[in-house]
mmCIF file of C-alpha atoms and ligand atoms in Angstrom:
data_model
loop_
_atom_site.group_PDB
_atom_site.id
_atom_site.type_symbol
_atom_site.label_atom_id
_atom_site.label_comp_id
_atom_site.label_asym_id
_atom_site.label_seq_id
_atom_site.Cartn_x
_atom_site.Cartn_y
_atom_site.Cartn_z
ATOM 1 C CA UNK A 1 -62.730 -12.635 -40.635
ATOM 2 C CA UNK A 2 -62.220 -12.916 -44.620
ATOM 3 C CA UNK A 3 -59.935 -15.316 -46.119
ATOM 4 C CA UNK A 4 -57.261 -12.468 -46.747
ATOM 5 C CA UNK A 5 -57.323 -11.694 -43.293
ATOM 6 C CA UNK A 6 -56.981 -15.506 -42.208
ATOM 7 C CA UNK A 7 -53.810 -15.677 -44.427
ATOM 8 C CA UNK A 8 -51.990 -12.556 -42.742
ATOM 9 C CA UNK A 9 -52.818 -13.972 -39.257
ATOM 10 C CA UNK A 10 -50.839 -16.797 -39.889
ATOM 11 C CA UNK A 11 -54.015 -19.177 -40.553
ATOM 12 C CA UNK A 12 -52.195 -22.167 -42.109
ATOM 13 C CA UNK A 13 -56.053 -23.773 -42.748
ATOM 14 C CA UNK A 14 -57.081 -20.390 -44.544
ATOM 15 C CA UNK A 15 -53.526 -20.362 -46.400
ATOM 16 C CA UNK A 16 -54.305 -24.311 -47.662
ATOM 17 C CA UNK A 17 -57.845 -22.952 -48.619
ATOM 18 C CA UNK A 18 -56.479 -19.832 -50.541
ATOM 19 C CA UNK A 19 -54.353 -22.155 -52.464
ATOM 20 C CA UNK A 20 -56.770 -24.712 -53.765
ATOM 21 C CA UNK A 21 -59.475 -21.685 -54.797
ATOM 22 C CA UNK A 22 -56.343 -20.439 -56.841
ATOM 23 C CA UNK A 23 -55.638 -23.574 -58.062
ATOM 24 C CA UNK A 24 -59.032 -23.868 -59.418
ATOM 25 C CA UNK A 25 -59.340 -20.753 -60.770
ATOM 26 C CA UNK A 26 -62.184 -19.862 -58.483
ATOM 27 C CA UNK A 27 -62.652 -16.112 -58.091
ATOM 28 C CA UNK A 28 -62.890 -15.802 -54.206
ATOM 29 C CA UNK A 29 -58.872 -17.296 -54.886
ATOM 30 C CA UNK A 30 -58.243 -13.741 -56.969
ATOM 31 C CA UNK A 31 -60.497 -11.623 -54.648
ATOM 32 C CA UNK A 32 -58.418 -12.519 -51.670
ATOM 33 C CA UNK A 33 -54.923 -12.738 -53.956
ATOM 34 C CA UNK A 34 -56.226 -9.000 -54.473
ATOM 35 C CA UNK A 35 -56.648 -7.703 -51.393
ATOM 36 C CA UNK A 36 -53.484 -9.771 -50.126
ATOM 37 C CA UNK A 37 -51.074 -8.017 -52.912
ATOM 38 C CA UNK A 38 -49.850 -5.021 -50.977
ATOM 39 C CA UNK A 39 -48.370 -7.535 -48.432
ATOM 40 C CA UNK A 40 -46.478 -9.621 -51.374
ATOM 41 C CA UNK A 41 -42.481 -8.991 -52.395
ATOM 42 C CA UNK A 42 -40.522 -9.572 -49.323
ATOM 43 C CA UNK A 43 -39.722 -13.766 -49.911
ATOM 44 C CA UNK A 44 -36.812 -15.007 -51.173
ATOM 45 C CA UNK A 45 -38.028 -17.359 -53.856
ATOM 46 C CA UNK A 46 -35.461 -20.010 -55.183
ATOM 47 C CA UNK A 47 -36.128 -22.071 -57.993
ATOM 48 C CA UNK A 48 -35.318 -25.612 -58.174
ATOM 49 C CA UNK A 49 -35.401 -27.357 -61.602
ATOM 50 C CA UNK A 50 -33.360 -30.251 -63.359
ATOM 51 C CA UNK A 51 -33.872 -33.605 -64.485
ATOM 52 C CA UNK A 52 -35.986 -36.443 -62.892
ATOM 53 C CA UNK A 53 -34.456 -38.280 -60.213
ATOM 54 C CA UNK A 54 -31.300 -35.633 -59.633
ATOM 55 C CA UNK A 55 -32.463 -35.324 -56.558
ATOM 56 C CA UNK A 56 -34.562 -32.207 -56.288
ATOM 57 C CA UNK A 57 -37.477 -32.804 -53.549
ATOM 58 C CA UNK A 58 -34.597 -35.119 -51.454
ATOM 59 C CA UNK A 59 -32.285 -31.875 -51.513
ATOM 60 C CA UNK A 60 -35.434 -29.463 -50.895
ATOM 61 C CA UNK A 61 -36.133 -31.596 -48.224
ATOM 62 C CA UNK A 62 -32.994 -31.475 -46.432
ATOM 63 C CA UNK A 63 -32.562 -27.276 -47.752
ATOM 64 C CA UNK A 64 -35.787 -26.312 -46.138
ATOM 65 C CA UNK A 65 -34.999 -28.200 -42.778
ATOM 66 C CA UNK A 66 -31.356 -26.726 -43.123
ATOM 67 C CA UNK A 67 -32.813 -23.147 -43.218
ATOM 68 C CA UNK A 68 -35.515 -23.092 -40.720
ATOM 69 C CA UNK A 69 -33.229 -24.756 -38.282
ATOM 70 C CA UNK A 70 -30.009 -22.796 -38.998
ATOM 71 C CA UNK A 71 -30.527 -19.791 -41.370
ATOM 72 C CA UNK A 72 -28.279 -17.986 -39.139
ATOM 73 C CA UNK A 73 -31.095 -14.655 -38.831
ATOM 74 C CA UNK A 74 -32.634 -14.310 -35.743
ATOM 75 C CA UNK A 75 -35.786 -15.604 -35.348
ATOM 76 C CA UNK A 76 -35.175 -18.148 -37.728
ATOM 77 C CA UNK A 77 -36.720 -18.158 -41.573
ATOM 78 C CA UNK A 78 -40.034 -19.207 -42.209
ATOM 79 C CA UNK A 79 -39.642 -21.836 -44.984
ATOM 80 C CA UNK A 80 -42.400 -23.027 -47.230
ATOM 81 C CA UNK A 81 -41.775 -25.318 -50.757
ATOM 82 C CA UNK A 82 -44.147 -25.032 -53.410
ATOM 83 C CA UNK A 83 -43.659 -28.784 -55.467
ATOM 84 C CA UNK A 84 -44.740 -28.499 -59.337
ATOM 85 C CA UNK A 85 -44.979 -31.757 -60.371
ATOM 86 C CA UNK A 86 -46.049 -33.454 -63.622
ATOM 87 C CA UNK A 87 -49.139 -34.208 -64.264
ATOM 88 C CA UNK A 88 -49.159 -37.379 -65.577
ATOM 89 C CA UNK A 89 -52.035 -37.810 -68.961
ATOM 90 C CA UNK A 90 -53.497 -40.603 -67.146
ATOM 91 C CA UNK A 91 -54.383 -40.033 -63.947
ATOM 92 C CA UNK A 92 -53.831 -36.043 -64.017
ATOM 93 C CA UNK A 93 -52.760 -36.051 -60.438
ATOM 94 C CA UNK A 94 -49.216 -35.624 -58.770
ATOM 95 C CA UNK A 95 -46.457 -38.233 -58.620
ATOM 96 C CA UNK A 96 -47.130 -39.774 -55.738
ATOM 97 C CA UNK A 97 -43.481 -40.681 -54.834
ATOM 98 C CA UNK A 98 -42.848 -36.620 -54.346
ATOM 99 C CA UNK A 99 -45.854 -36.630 -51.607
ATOM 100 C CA UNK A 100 -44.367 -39.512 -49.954
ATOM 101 C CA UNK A 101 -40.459 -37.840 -49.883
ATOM 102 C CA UNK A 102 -42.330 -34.707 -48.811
ATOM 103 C CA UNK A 103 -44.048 -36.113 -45.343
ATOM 104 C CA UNK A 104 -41.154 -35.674 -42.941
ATOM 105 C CA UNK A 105 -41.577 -31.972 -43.926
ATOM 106 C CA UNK A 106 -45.224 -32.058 -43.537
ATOM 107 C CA UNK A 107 -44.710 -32.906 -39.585
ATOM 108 C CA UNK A 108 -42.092 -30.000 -39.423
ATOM 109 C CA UNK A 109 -45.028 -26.919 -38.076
ATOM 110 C CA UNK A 110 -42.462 -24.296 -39.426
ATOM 111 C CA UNK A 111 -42.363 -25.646 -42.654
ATOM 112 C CA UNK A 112 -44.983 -25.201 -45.019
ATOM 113 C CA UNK A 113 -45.141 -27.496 -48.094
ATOM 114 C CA UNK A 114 -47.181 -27.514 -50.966
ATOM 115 C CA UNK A 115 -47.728 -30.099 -53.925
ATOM 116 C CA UNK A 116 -49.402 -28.496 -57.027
ATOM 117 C CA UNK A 117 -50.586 -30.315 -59.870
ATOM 118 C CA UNK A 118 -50.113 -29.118 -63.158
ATOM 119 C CA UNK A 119 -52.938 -28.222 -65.411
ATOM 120 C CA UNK A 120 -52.878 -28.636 -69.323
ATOM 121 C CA UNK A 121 -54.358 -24.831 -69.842
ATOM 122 C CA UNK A 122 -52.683 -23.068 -71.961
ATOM 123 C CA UNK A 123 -49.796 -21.097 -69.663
ATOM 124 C CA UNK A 124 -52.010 -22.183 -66.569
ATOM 125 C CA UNK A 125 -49.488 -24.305 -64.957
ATOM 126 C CA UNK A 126 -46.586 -21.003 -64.516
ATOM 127 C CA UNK A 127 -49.693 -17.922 -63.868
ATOM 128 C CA UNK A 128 -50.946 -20.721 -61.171
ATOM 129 C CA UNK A 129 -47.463 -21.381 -59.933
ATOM 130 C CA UNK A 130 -46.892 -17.452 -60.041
ATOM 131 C CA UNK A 131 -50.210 -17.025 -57.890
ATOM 132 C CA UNK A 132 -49.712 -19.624 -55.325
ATOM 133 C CA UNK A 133 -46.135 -18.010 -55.199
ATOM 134 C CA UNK A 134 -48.040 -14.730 -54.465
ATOM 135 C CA UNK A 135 -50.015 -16.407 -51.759
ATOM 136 C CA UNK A 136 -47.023 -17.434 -49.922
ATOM 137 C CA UNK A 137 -45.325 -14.188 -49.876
ATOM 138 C CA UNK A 138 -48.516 -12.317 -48.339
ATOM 139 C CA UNK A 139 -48.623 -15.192 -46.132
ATOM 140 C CA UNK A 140 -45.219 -14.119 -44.602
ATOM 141 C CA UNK A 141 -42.611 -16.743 -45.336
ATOM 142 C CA UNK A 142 -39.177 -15.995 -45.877
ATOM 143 C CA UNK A 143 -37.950 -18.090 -48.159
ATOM 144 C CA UNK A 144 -39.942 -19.936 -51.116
ATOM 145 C CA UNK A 145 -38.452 -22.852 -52.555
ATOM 146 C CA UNK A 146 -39.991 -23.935 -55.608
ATOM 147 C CA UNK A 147 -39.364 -27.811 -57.053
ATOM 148 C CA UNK A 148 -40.261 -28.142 -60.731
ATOM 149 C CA UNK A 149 -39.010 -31.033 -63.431
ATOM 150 C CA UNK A 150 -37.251 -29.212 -65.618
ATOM 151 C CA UNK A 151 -38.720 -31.106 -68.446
ATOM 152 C CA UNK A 152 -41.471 -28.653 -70.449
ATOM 153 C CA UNK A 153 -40.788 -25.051 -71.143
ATOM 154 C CA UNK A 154 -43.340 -23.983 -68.342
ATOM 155 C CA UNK A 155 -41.304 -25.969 -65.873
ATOM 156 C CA UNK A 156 -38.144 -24.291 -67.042
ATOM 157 C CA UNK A 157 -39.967 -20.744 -66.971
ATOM 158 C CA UNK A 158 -41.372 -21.517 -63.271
ATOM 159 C CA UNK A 159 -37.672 -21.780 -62.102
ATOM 160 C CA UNK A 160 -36.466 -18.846 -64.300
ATOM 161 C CA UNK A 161 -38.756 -16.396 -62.583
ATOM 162 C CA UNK A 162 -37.057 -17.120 -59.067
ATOM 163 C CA UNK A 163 -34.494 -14.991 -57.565
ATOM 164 C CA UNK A 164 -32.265 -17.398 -57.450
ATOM 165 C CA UNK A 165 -32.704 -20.599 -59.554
ATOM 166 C CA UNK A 166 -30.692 -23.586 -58.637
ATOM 167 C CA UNK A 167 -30.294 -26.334 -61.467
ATOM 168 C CA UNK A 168 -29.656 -30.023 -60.009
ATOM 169 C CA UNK A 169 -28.112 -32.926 -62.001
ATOM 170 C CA UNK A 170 -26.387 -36.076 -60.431
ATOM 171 C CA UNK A 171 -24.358 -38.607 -62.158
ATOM 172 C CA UNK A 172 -25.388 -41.339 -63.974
ATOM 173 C CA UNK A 173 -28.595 -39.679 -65.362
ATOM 174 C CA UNK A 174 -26.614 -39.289 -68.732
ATOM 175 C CA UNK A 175 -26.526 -35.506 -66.945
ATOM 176 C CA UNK A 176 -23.526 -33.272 -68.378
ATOM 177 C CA UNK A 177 -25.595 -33.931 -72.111
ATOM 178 C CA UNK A 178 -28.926 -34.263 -70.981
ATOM 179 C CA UNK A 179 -28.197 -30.341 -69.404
ATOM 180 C CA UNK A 180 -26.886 -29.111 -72.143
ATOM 181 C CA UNK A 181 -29.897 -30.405 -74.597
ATOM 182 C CA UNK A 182 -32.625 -28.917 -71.995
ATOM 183 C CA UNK A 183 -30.484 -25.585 -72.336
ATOM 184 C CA UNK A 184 -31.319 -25.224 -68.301
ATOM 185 C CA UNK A 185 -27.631 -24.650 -67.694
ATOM 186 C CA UNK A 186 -27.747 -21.192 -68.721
ATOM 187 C CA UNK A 187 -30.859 -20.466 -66.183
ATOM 188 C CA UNK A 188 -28.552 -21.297 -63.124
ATOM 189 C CA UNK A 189 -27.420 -19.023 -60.693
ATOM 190 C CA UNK A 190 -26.396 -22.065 -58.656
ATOM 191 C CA UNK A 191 -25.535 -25.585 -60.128
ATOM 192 C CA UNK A 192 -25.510 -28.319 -57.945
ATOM 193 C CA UNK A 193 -24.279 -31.609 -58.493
ATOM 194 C CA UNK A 194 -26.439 -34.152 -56.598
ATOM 195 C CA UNK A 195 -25.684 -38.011 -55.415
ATOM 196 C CA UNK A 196 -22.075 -36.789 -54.408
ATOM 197 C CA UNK A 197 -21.601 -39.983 -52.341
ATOM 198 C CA UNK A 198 -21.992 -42.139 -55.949
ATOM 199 C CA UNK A 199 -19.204 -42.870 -58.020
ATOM 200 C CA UNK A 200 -18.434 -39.953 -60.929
ATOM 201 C CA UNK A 201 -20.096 -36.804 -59.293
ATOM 202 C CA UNK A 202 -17.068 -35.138 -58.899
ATOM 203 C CA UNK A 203 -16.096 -35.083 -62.557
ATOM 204 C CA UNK A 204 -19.623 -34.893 -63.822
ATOM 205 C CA UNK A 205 -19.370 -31.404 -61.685
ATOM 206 C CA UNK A 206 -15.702 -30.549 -63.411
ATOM 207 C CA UNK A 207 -17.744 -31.272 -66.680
ATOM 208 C CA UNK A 208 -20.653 -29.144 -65.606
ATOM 209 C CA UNK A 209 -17.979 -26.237 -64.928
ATOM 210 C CA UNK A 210 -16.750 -26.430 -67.608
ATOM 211 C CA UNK A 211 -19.728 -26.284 -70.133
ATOM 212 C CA UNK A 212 -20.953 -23.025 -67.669
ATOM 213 C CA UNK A 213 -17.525 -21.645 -68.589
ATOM 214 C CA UNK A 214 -18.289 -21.555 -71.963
ATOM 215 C CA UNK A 215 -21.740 -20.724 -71.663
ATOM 216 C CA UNK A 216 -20.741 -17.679 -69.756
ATOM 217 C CA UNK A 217 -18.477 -16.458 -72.358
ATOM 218 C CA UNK A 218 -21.017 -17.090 -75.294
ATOM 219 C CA UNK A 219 -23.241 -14.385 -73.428
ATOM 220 C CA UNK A 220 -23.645 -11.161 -75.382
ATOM 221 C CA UNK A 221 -22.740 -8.490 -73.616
ATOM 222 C CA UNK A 222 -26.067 -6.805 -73.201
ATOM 223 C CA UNK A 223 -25.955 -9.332 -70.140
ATOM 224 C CA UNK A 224 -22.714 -8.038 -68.628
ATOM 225 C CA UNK A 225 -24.568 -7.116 -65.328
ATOM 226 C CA UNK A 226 -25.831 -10.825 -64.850
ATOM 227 C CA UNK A 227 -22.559 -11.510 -65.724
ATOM 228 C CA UNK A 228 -21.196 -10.358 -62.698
ATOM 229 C CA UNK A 229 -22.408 -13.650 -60.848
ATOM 230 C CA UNK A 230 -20.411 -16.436 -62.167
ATOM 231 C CA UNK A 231 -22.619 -19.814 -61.624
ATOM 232 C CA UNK A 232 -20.603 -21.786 -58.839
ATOM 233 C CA UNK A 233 -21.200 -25.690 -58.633
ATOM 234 C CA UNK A 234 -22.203 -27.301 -55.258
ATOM 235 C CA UNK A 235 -21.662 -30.937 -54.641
ATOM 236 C CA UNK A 236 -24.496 -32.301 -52.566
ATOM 237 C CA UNK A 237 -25.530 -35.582 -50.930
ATOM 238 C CA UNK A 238 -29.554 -34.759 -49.837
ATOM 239 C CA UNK A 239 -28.942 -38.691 -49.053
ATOM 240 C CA UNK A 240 -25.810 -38.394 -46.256
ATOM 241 C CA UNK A 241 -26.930 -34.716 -45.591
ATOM 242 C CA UNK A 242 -23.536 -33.561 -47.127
ATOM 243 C CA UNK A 243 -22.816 -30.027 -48.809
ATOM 244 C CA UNK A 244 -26.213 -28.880 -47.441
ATOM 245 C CA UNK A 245 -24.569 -26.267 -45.058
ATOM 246 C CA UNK A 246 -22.024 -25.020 -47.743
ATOM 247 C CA UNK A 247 -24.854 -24.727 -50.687
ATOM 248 C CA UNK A 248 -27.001 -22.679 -48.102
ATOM 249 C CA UNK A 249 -24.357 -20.323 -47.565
ATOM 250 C CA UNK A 250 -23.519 -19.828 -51.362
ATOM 251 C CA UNK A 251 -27.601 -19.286 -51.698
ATOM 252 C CA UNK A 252 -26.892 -16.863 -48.959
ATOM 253 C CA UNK A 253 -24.347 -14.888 -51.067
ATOM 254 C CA UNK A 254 -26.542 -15.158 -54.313
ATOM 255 C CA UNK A 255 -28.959 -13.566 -52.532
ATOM 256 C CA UNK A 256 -26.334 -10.903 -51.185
ATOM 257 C CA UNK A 257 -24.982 -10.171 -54.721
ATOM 258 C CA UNK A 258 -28.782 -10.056 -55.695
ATOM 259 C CA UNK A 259 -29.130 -7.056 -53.263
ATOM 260 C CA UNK A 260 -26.393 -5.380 -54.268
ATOM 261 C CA UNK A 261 -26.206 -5.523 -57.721
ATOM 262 C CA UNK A 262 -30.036 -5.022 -58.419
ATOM 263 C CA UNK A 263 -30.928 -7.777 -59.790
ATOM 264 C CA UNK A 264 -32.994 -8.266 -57.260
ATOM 265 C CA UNK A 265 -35.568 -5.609 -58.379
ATOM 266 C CA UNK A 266 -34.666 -6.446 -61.482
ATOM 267 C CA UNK A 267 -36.538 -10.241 -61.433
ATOM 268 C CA UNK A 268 -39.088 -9.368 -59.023
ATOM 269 C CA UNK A 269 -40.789 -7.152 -61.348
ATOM 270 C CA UNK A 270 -39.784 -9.518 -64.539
ATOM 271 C CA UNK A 271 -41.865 -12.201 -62.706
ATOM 272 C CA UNK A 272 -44.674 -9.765 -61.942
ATOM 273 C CA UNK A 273 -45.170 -8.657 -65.205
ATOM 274 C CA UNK A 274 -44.707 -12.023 -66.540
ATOM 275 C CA UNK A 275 -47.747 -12.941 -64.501
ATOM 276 C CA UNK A 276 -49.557 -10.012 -65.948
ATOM 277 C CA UNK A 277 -48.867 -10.693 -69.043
ATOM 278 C CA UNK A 278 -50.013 -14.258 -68.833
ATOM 279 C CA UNK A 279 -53.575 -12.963 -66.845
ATOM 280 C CA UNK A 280 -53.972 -10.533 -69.707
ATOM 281 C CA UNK A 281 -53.352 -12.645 -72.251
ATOM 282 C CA UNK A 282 -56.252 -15.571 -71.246
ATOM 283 C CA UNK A 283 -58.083 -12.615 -70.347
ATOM 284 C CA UNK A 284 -58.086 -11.291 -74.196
ATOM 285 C CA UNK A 285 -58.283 -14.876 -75.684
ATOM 286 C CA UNK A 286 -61.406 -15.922 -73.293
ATOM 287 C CA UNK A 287 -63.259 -12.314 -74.100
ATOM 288 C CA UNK A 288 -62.710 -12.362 -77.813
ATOM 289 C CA UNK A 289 -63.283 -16.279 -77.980
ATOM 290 C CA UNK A 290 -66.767 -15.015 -76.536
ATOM 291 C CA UNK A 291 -67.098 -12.238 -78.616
ATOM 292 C CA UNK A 292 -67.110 -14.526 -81.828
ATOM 293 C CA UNK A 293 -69.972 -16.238 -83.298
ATOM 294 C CA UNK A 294 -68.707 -19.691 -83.137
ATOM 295 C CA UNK A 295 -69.433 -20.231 -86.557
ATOM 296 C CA UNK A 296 -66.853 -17.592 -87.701
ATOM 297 C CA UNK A 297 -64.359 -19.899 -86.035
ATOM 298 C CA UNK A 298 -65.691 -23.206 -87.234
ATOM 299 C CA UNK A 299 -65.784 -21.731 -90.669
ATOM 300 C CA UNK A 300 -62.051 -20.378 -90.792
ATOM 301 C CA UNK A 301 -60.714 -23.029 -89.274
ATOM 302 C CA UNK A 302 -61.934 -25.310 -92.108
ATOM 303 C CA UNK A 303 -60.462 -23.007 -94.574
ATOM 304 C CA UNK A 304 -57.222 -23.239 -93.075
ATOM 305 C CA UNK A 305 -57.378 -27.381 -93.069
ATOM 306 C CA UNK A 306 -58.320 -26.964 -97.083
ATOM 307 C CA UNK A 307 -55.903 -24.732 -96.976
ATOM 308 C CA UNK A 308 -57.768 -22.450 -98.727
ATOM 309 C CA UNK A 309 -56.436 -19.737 -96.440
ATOM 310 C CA UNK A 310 -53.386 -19.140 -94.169
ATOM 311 C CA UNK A 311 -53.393 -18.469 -90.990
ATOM 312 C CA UNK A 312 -52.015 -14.764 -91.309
ATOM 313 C CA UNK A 313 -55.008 -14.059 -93.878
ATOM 314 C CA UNK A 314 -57.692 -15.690 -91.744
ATOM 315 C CA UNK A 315 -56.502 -13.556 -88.398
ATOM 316 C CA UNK A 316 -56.856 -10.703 -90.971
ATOM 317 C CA UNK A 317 -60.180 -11.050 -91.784
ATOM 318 C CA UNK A 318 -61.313 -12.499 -87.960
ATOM 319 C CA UNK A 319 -60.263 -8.816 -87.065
ATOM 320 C CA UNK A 320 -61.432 -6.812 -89.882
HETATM 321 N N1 GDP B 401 -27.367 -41.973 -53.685
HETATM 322 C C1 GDP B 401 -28.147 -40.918 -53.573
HETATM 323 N N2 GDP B 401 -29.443 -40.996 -53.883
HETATM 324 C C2 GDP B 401 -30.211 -39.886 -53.767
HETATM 325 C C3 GDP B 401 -29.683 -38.657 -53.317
HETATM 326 N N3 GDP B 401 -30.681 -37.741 -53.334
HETATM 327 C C4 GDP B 401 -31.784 -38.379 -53.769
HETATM 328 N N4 GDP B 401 -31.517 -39.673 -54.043
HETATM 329 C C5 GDP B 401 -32.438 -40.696 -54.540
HETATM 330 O O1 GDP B 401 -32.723 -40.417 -55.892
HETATM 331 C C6 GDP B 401 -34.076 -40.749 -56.201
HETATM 332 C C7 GDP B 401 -34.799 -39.530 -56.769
HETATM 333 O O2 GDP B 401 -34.898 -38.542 -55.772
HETATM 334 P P1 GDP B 401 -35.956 -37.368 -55.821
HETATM 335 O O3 GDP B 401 -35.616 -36.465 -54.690
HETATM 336 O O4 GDP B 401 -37.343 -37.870 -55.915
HETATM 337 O O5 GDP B 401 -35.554 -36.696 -57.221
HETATM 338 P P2 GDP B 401 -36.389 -35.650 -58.115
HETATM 339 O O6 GDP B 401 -37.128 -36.431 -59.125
HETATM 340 O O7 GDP B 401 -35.319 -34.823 -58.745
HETATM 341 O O8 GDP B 401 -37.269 -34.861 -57.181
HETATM 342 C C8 GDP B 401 -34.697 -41.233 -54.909
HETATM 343 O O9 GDP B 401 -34.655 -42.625 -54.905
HETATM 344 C C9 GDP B 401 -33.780 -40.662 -53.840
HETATM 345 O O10 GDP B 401 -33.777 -41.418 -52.664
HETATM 346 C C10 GDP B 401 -28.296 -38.610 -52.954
HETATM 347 O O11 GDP B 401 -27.738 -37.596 -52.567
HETATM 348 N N5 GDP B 401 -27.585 -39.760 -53.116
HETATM 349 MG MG1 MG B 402 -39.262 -34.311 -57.209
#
């Protein structure tokens, strides 16, 4: 049996196997990603992204185990969290404290999880994400939860490309501001305010509301039809298990309103064709980079430190 075939049977060794090969780029990681496609598009993939230390992989935690246990379909979701974490310049590898948080998951067999790396390449770390993302769907889970630190642009874009993107803050993070600077508020289809059991949550979430208020009515109206969901805040404590149930239910309805509205459709194929795009662009860069005498590079790029030419007159001639 091929590795494709593995994955649809359920192999979870084969799955773990698929994931690294995509991870490293290897091509036996697109052949099977290939043949695996036409079983891809079914998950529901939520996003999670906000600040260090909010809270995220706690409240994953506690989400996933909420969902397999309790999803409220018969049989019961198949759950599976993809964790992007930093890489850190040093050692390149994952935070280890995520791994750790992660290992009460790792004995749940209905729960898949997932800690990815991310890799300095130029777009690499969302097309991997987007890939591994892939892999999971063809693998048949349900639901997808996706952690990332919504600290780099890539991180941010990760989350964005989810159906439903949940931003988490807690207080005492210098949050409402911090939010506001990262500009992740606007990506949230679900806030949730984190930490609930410490002191100030409740009116860092009244702050929260209101800055999503005025967000919402800065929106041109091109958006009108994403206007239609109005961002709700859930207090959460991953820590006392509180507001789990309730934030599950109002992912529930997101994912309702998703159905019904079309937006649904809508951000499946925006995050298929934002993988595309980012395939087809290394594709270009790598096959021109090879089609160029690496003189003609060496040469224009010292032009452009002399300054002798700018950059718009050197592409010019590198084409002509
Ligand atoms: N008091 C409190 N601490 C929490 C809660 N959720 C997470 N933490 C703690 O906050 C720290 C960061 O949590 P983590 O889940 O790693 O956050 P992440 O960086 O956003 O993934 C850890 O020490 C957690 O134990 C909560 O609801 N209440
Ligand atoms: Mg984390």
């Amino acid at each position: 049996m091929n590795i494709a075939e593995s994955v649809l049977q359920g192999d979870r060794l084969a799955l773990a196997r698929l994931l690294t090969g995509l991870e490293n780029d290897q091509p036996q990681g697109r052949d099977a990603l290939d043949a695996l496609f036409p079983h891809t598009g079914k998950a529901h993939i939520i996003g999670v992204t906000g600040p260090s230390g909010s809270g995220k992989s706690s409240l994953v935690n506690r989400l996933a185990l909420h969902l397999a246990e309790t999803g409220g379909e018969q049989p019961a979701p198949r759950v599976a969290v993809l964790a992007v974490d930093p890489s850190s310049p040093f050692s390149g590898g994952a935070l280890l404290g995520d791994r750790v948080r992660m290992r009460d998951l790792m004995e749940r067999p209905e729960i898949f999880i997932r800690s990815m790396a991310s890799r300095g390449a130029l777009g690499g770390l969302a097309r991997a994400a987007g890939e591994l993302v892939l892999a999971l769907e063809a693998a048949g889970f349900d639901i997808i939860l996706v952690e990332t630190v919504g600290a780099g642009q890539s991180e941010v874009d990760i989350a964005r490309l989810a159906h439903t993107t949940l931003v988490v803050e807690a207080p005492g993070l210098g949050d409402d501001i911090q939010a506001a600077k990262a500009g992740i508020l606007e990506i949230a289809d679900i806030l949730v305010v984190n930490k609930a059991d410490k002191n100030g949550a409740e009116s860092a979430a009244h702050t929260l509301a209101a800055m999503l208020e005025i967000g919402a009515e800065l929106k041109p109206a091109s958006a009108l039809l994403e206007n239609t969901w109005k961002a709700p805040v859930c207090l959460t404590s991953a820590l006392n298990r509180e507001g789990i149930a309730a934030l599950s239910e109002t992912i529930a309805a997101h994912r309702a309103w998703l159905r019904e509205s079309g937006v649904w459709e809508q951000r499946a194929q925006a995050r298929l064709e934002d993988l595309f795009n980012r395939l087809l662009r290394e594709r270009l860069l790598a096959e021109w980079q090879r089609s160029q005498p690496q003189a003609n590079l060496t040469d224009a790029l010292q032009a452009l430190h002399k300054r002798e030419s700018s950059p718009y007159n050197l592409i010019e001639r590198l084409f002509s």
